[in-house]
Short mmCIF file of C-alpha atoms in Angstrom, two decimals:
data_model
loop_
_atom_site.label_atom_id
_atom_site.label_comp_id
_atom_site.label_asym_id
_atom_site.label_seq_id
_atom_site.Cartn_x
_atom_site.Cartn_y
_atom_site.Cartn_z
CA MET A 16 -22.36 6.85 28.94
CA PRO A 17 -19.46 8.62 30.64
CA ARG A 18 -17.17 9.25 27.32
CA GLU A 19 -18.66 7.25 24.46
CA ILE A 20 -18.62 8.72 21.24
CA VAL A 21 -21.56 7.70 18.75
CA THR A 22 -20.48 8.21 15.11
CA LEU A 23 -23.09 9.23 12.46
CA GLN A 24 -22.02 8.55 8.85
CA VAL A 25 -24.36 10.26 6.45
CA GLY A 26 -24.56 10.01 2.74
CA GLN A 27 -21.82 8.97 0.26
CA CYS A 28 -18.94 11.21 1.40
CA GLY A 29 -19.69 10.38 5.08
CA ASN A 30 -19.80 6.79 4.52
CA GLN A 31 -16.74 6.47 2.48
CA VAL A 32 -14.68 8.31 4.94
CA GLY A 33 -16.27 6.43 7.93
CA SER A 34 -15.37 3.19 6.46
CA GLU A 35 -11.89 3.98 6.29
CA PHE A 36 -12.26 5.55 9.63
CA TRP A 37 -13.16 2.43 11.30
CA GLN A 38 -10.76 0.32 9.24
CA GLN A 39 -7.93 2.36 10.80
CA LEU A 40 -9.33 2.26 14.45
CA CYS A 41 -9.44 -1.23 14.14
CA ALA A 42 -6.08 -1.71 12.85
CA GLU A 43 -4.79 0.83 16.19
CA HIS A 44 -6.73 -1.26 18.61
CA GLY A 45 -5.90 -4.61 17.42
CA ILE A 46 -9.69 -5.73 16.21
CA ASP A 47 -9.82 -7.84 13.00
CA PRO A 48 -12.46 -7.46 10.40
CA ASP A 49 -15.20 -9.42 12.23
CA GLY A 50 -14.73 -7.44 15.45
CA ILE A 51 -12.40 -10.10 17.37
CA LEU A 52 -9.60 -8.73 19.26
CA ARG A 53 -6.06 -10.18 18.24
CA PRO A 54 -4.12 -11.66 20.76
CA PRO A 55 -1.40 -9.77 21.96
CA PRO A 56 2.27 -11.08 20.92
CA PRO A 57 4.00 -13.38 23.34
CA ASN A 58 5.73 -12.00 26.17
CA GLN A 59 3.70 -8.65 25.97
CA PRO A 60 0.83 -7.57 28.18
CA PRO A 61 -2.41 -6.50 26.77
CA ALA A 62 -2.83 -2.93 25.46
CA GLU A 63 -4.22 -0.60 28.00
CA ASP A 64 -6.16 1.33 25.60
CA ARG A 65 -10.00 2.80 25.69
CA LYS A 66 -11.77 0.66 23.01
CA ASP A 67 -15.14 1.42 25.00
CA VAL A 68 -14.85 4.99 23.82
CA PHE A 69 -15.60 3.86 19.84
CA PHE A 70 -16.64 0.44 20.27
CA TYR A 71 -18.93 -1.61 22.55
CA GLN A 72 -18.83 -5.30 23.28
CA ALA A 73 -21.79 -7.51 22.20
CA ASP A 74 -22.64 -10.61 24.50
CA ASP A 75 -20.08 -12.79 22.35
CA GLU A 76 -17.57 -10.28 23.11
CA HIS A 77 -17.31 -8.89 19.73
CA TYR A 78 -16.35 -5.15 19.31
CA ILE A 79 -18.92 -3.48 17.36
CA PRO A 80 -18.53 -0.03 16.24
CA ARG A 81 -21.02 2.89 17.97
CA ALA A 82 -21.92 3.70 14.49
CA LEU A 83 -25.16 4.62 12.37
CA LEU A 84 -24.74 4.34 8.52
CA ILE A 85 -27.34 6.32 6.77
CA ASP A 86 -27.79 6.98 3.38
CA LEU A 87 -30.90 7.71 0.74
CA GLU A 88 -28.54 5.81 -2.15
CA PRO A 89 -27.42 2.22 -1.49
CA ARG A 90 -24.40 1.84 -3.50
CA VAL A 91 -21.70 2.99 -0.99
CA ILE A 92 -23.24 1.05 2.11
CA ASN A 93 -23.86 -1.76 -0.42
CA GLN A 94 -19.88 -1.80 -0.63
CA ILE A 95 -19.34 -1.58 2.91
CA GLN A 96 -21.85 -4.69 3.43
CA THR A 97 -19.70 -6.96 0.76
CA SER A 98 -16.65 -5.88 1.86
CA GLU A 99 -14.00 -7.46 4.24
CA PHE A 100 -15.75 -5.59 7.38
CA LYS A 101 -19.15 -6.45 6.54
CA ASN A 102 -19.44 -8.40 9.93
CA LEU A 103 -18.01 -5.43 11.93
CA TYR A 104 -21.27 -3.36 12.13
CA ASN A 105 -24.63 -3.81 13.71
CA PRO A 106 -27.07 -4.55 10.68
CA GLU A 107 -29.80 -2.77 13.07
CA ASN A 108 -27.89 0.69 12.74
CA ILE A 109 -27.82 0.68 9.06
CA TYR A 110 -30.27 2.55 7.20
CA MET A 111 -30.80 2.74 3.51
CA SER A 112 -34.06 4.47 1.79
CA LYS A 113 -36.39 2.08 0.57
CA GLU A 114 -36.63 3.65 -2.70
CA GLY A 115 -33.20 3.63 -3.22
CA GLY A 116 -33.06 6.54 -5.58
CA GLY A 117 -31.33 9.11 -3.41
CA ALA A 118 -32.07 12.80 -3.39
CA GLY A 119 -30.33 13.48 -6.71
CA ASN A 120 -27.77 16.12 -5.25
CA ASN A 121 -30.80 18.05 -4.15
CA TRP A 122 -30.65 19.40 -0.72
CA ALA A 123 -34.25 20.18 -0.40
CA LYS A 124 -35.23 16.76 -1.33
CA GLY A 125 -33.12 14.82 0.87
CA TYR A 126 -34.05 17.62 3.75
CA SER A 127 -37.84 16.86 3.07
CA GLN A 128 -37.31 13.12 3.13
CA ALA A 129 -35.68 13.13 6.30
CA GLU A 130 -38.49 15.09 7.70
CA ALA A 131 -40.88 12.38 6.41
CA VAL A 132 -39.11 9.50 7.98
CA GLN A 133 -37.78 10.91 11.11
CA GLU A 134 -39.96 8.64 13.03
CA GLU A 135 -38.33 5.56 11.30
CA ILE A 136 -34.88 7.14 11.26
CA TRP A 137 -34.29 10.92 11.83
CA THR A 138 -29.80 11.41 5.91
CA GLY A 139 -25.79 13.89 1.36
CA SER A 140 -25.94 17.52 2.71
CA GLY A 141 -29.95 17.99 2.83
CA MET A 142 -30.51 14.99 5.07
CA GLY A 143 -27.53 15.66 7.15
CA SER A 144 -28.56 19.22 7.77
CA TYR A 145 -32.05 17.89 9.20
CA LEU A 146 -30.27 15.09 10.92
CA LEU A 147 -28.02 17.91 12.94
CA GLU A 148 -30.99 20.06 13.66
CA THR A 149 -32.97 17.10 15.17
CA LEU A 150 -30.31 15.85 17.33
CA SER A 151 -29.20 19.64 18.79
CA ASP A 152 -33.15 20.01 19.51
CA ARG A 153 -33.66 16.57 21.16
CA TYR A 154 -30.10 16.14 22.81
CA PRO A 155 -29.08 20.03 23.76
CA LYS A 156 -26.72 18.65 26.34
CA LYS A 157 -24.69 16.46 23.85
CA LEU A 158 -21.35 17.68 22.22
CA LEU A 159 -22.06 17.64 18.47
CA GLN A 160 -19.07 17.70 16.13
CA THR A 161 -18.95 17.21 12.49
CA TYR A 162 -16.15 16.18 10.11
CA SER A 163 -17.43 18.27 6.93
CA VAL A 164 -15.74 17.92 3.76
CA PHE A 165 -16.23 21.11 1.40
CA PRO A 166 -16.36 21.25 -2.31
CA MET A 167 -13.79 22.26 -4.71
CA LEU A 168 -12.95 26.11 -4.78
CA THR A 169 -11.40 26.32 -8.24
CA GLU A 170 -12.94 23.67 -10.44
CA THR A 171 -16.52 23.42 -11.78
CA SER A 172 -18.70 20.75 -10.35
CA ASP A 173 -20.84 18.24 -12.52
CA VAL A 174 -23.34 18.72 -9.88
CA VAL A 175 -25.10 22.20 -10.78
CA VAL A 176 -26.80 22.80 -7.54
CA GLN A 177 -23.64 22.16 -5.26
CA PRO A 178 -22.98 25.79 -4.35
CA TYR A 179 -26.60 25.93 -3.20
CA ASN A 180 -26.18 22.63 -1.30
CA SER A 181 -23.01 24.28 0.46
CA VAL A 182 -24.61 27.46 1.77
CA LEU A 183 -27.93 25.67 2.53
CA THR A 184 -25.82 23.37 4.89
CA LEU A 185 -23.47 26.14 6.35
CA LYS A 186 -26.27 27.81 7.98
CA ARG A 187 -26.95 24.40 9.67
CA LEU A 188 -23.54 23.77 10.64
CA ALA A 189 -23.25 27.06 12.21
CA LEU A 190 -26.33 26.99 14.26
CA ASN A 191 -26.39 23.38 15.42
CA ALA A 192 -22.90 22.05 15.67
CA ASP A 193 -20.49 22.45 18.96
CA ALA A 194 -17.30 21.92 16.70
CA VAL A 195 -16.84 21.80 12.68
CA VAL A 196 -13.68 20.20 11.53
CA VAL A 197 -13.26 21.81 8.20
CA LEU A 198 -11.79 19.66 5.13
CA ASP A 199 -11.98 20.65 1.27
CA ASN A 200 -11.73 18.85 -1.68
CA THR A 201 -9.26 21.68 -3.01
CA ALA A 202 -6.51 21.16 -0.09
CA LEU A 203 -6.99 17.38 -0.24
CA ASN A 204 -6.42 17.30 -4.07
CA ARG A 205 -3.47 19.29 -3.74
CA ILE A 206 -2.02 17.03 -1.12
CA ALA A 207 -2.64 13.90 -3.16
CA ALA A 208 -1.34 15.34 -6.26
CA ASP A 209 2.26 16.84 -4.56
CA ARG A 210 2.80 14.59 -2.09
CA LEU A 211 1.13 11.32 -3.03
CA LYS A 212 1.51 11.70 -6.86
CA LEU A 213 -1.91 10.50 -7.57
CA SER A 214 -3.44 11.48 -10.95
CA ASN A 215 -6.70 10.43 -10.06
CA HIS A 216 -7.16 11.25 -6.31
CA MET A 217 -10.83 12.17 -6.04
CA GLY A 218 -13.09 10.44 -3.25
CA THR A 219 -12.83 6.87 -2.42
CA HIS A 220 -9.46 6.42 -4.24
CA PHE A 221 -7.60 9.00 -1.72
CA TRP A 222 -9.38 7.77 1.46
CA GLY A 223 -8.97 4.21 0.65
CA LYS A 224 -5.35 4.50 0.38
CA HIS A 225 -4.68 6.87 3.04
CA PRO A 226 -7.31 6.09 5.93
CA GLU A 227 -4.89 8.04 8.31
CA VAL A 228 -6.55 11.03 7.40
CA PRO A 229 -10.02 10.74 8.74
CA GLY A 230 -8.24 8.22 11.56
CA SER A 231 -5.87 10.61 12.80
CA ILE A 232 -7.91 13.39 13.69
CA PRO A 233 -9.99 12.28 16.51
CA SER A 234 -7.32 10.24 18.06
CA GLY A 235 -6.89 12.57 21.05
CA GLY A 236 -10.75 12.41 21.67
CA ILE A 237 -13.62 14.79 20.69
CA SER A 238 -13.79 16.37 24.16
CA THR A 239 -10.49 17.41 24.27
CA LEU A 240 -10.95 19.61 21.34
CA LEU A 241 -14.20 20.78 22.67
CA VAL A 242 -13.28 21.68 26.08
CA SER A 243 -9.52 22.97 25.37
CA PRO A 244 -9.42 26.62 24.86
CA SER A 245 -9.29 25.72 20.94
CA VAL A 246 -13.10 26.68 20.82
CA GLN A 247 -12.92 29.94 23.05
CA TYR A 248 -15.77 31.84 20.83
CA ILE A 249 -18.98 30.58 19.74
CA VAL A 250 -18.61 32.05 16.45
CA LEU A 251 -15.04 30.79 15.92
CA TYR A 252 -15.81 27.11 16.08
CA THR A 253 -14.36 25.85 12.96
CA PRO A 254 -10.53 24.73 13.53
CA LEU A 255 -8.12 24.30 10.68
CA THR A 256 -6.99 20.92 10.32
CA ALA A 257 -3.31 19.75 9.64
CA ASN A 258 -1.42 16.55 9.17
CA THR A 259 2.01 15.54 8.65
CA SER A 260 1.50 11.57 8.19
CA ILE A 261 0.66 11.60 4.58
CA VAL A 262 3.37 10.13 2.80
CA HIS A 263 3.71 8.04 -0.26
CA GLN A 264 4.46 4.39 0.37
CA ALA A 265 7.03 4.21 -2.28
CA HIS A 266 8.76 7.27 -0.52
CA SER A 267 8.06 6.76 2.97
CA THR A 268 11.01 6.19 5.22
CA VAL A 269 11.50 5.14 8.90
CA ARG A 270 13.31 8.46 10.45
CA LYS A 271 14.02 9.88 13.73
CA THR A 272 11.78 12.81 14.54
CA THR A 273 11.28 15.32 17.43
CA VAL A 274 8.13 16.87 18.92
CA MET A 275 9.56 20.36 17.61
CA ASP A 276 9.80 18.84 14.15
CA VAL A 277 6.57 17.64 14.18
CA MET A 278 5.06 21.05 15.71
CA ARG A 279 6.89 22.91 13.08
CA ARG A 280 5.47 21.00 10.24
CA LEU A 281 1.84 21.28 11.46
CA LEU A 282 2.33 24.71 10.97
CA GLN A 283 3.44 24.72 7.35
CA GLN A 284 0.85 25.56 4.83
CA LYS A 285 1.32 22.69 2.81
CA ASN A 286 0.19 20.44 5.25
CA LEU A 287 -3.02 22.35 6.00
CA MET A 288 -6.33 20.35 4.86
CA VAL A 289 -7.98 23.65 4.20
CA SER A 290 -7.30 26.14 1.31
CA ALA A 291 -6.95 28.84 3.71
CA SER A 292 -3.75 31.22 4.48
CA THR A 293 -2.67 31.51 7.75
CA ARG A 294 0.06 34.33 6.83
CA ARG A 295 -2.33 37.15 6.84
CA GLY A 296 -4.15 36.27 10.17
CA ALA A 297 -3.51 35.29 13.88
CA TYR A 298 -4.07 32.10 15.62
CA ILE A 299 -6.37 32.36 18.73
CA SER A 300 -5.09 28.93 19.97
CA VAL A 301 -3.52 25.62 18.74
CA LEU A 302 -4.28 22.32 19.71
CA ASN A 303 -1.87 19.60 18.70
CA ILE A 304 -2.57 15.88 18.86
CA ILE A 305 0.60 13.71 18.55
CA GLN A 306 0.68 10.14 18.99
CA GLY A 307 3.06 7.83 20.44
CA GLU A 308 5.20 8.67 23.96
CA VAL A 309 5.85 12.51 24.14
CA ASP A 310 7.87 13.86 27.09
CA PRO A 311 5.74 16.85 28.28
CA ALA A 312 8.95 18.89 28.90
CA SER A 313 9.89 18.53 25.27
CA VAL A 314 6.71 19.92 24.46
CA HIS A 315 6.97 22.98 26.77
CA LYS A 316 10.41 23.55 25.31
CA SER A 317 9.03 23.36 21.57
CA LEU A 318 6.34 25.87 22.27
CA GLN A 319 8.97 28.06 23.61
CA ARG A 320 10.85 27.94 20.85
CA ILE A 321 7.96 28.18 18.35
CA ARG A 322 7.17 31.51 19.99
CA GLU A 323 10.50 32.59 20.31
CA ARG A 324 11.27 32.06 16.34
CA ARG A 325 7.54 33.66 15.80
CA LEU A 326 6.48 30.74 13.64
CA ALA A 327 3.04 30.99 14.73
CA ARG A 328 1.39 34.59 15.36
CA PHE A 329 -1.43 34.47 18.16
CA ILE A 330 -3.76 37.43 18.82
CA GLN A 331 -2.80 39.60 21.88
#
């Protein structure tokens, strides 16, 4: 496969985010919930986009996601299989535990269950960790990138062992992933409350109403992130993410914007999806993924203005 990307959705959070991610990709590529390509509008040529990166065509020319849906607990996957997009996925690429009891938020239980069924299917955090280890060992030349949602920093979780699950997973992410795109619930909840005016903004409610969050991050291609100067050192592979397109639908307006405006807002603390301060540190490098038609000259001018205004401080 030259540039194809295979997506693995593991656990409750992974499948919730993944479901909205595929809905966003289908909307961008003009694919309906059954995988059928919508005809272009009259007097408009077909779009020349790379659908084959995330999708493949079946014998009947339906587009099917290159995705594996894995979970020990069937609730989220059952919701996907009864949703509008139930015919989009390949049923052979969906795995649920036969017992259906889940791992009970126990990292070790999920890890051991994955080890026990690795010949049937090499899945929360424990099974995801084992899966990451196995993929890294069996396919050492393949690039592995994760989108990892970290728990709340300030509020107490109803899952007592959540801190242990996070620490045990961090080791596997550090040793086996080529890049880890970090998102954390503290920052996402702040964005949901401040900018989206959502009072109940946890989990599916947030992702379901705003699929541009998981959908926009990989729009430039995973290989761009991994082979660019953004990942210069093996121990510094967790890029901070920011997004400027999250707005409340009732308050959304169409306005003229510039490359400079977008790049400036991406550097602002309020647009970060991670609860980390950029004021005390310095950037190694920055990768901006901007959708739409962009003039390269505008990008170079904007970069120069950012340096002149010292909006971003880079290491020397």
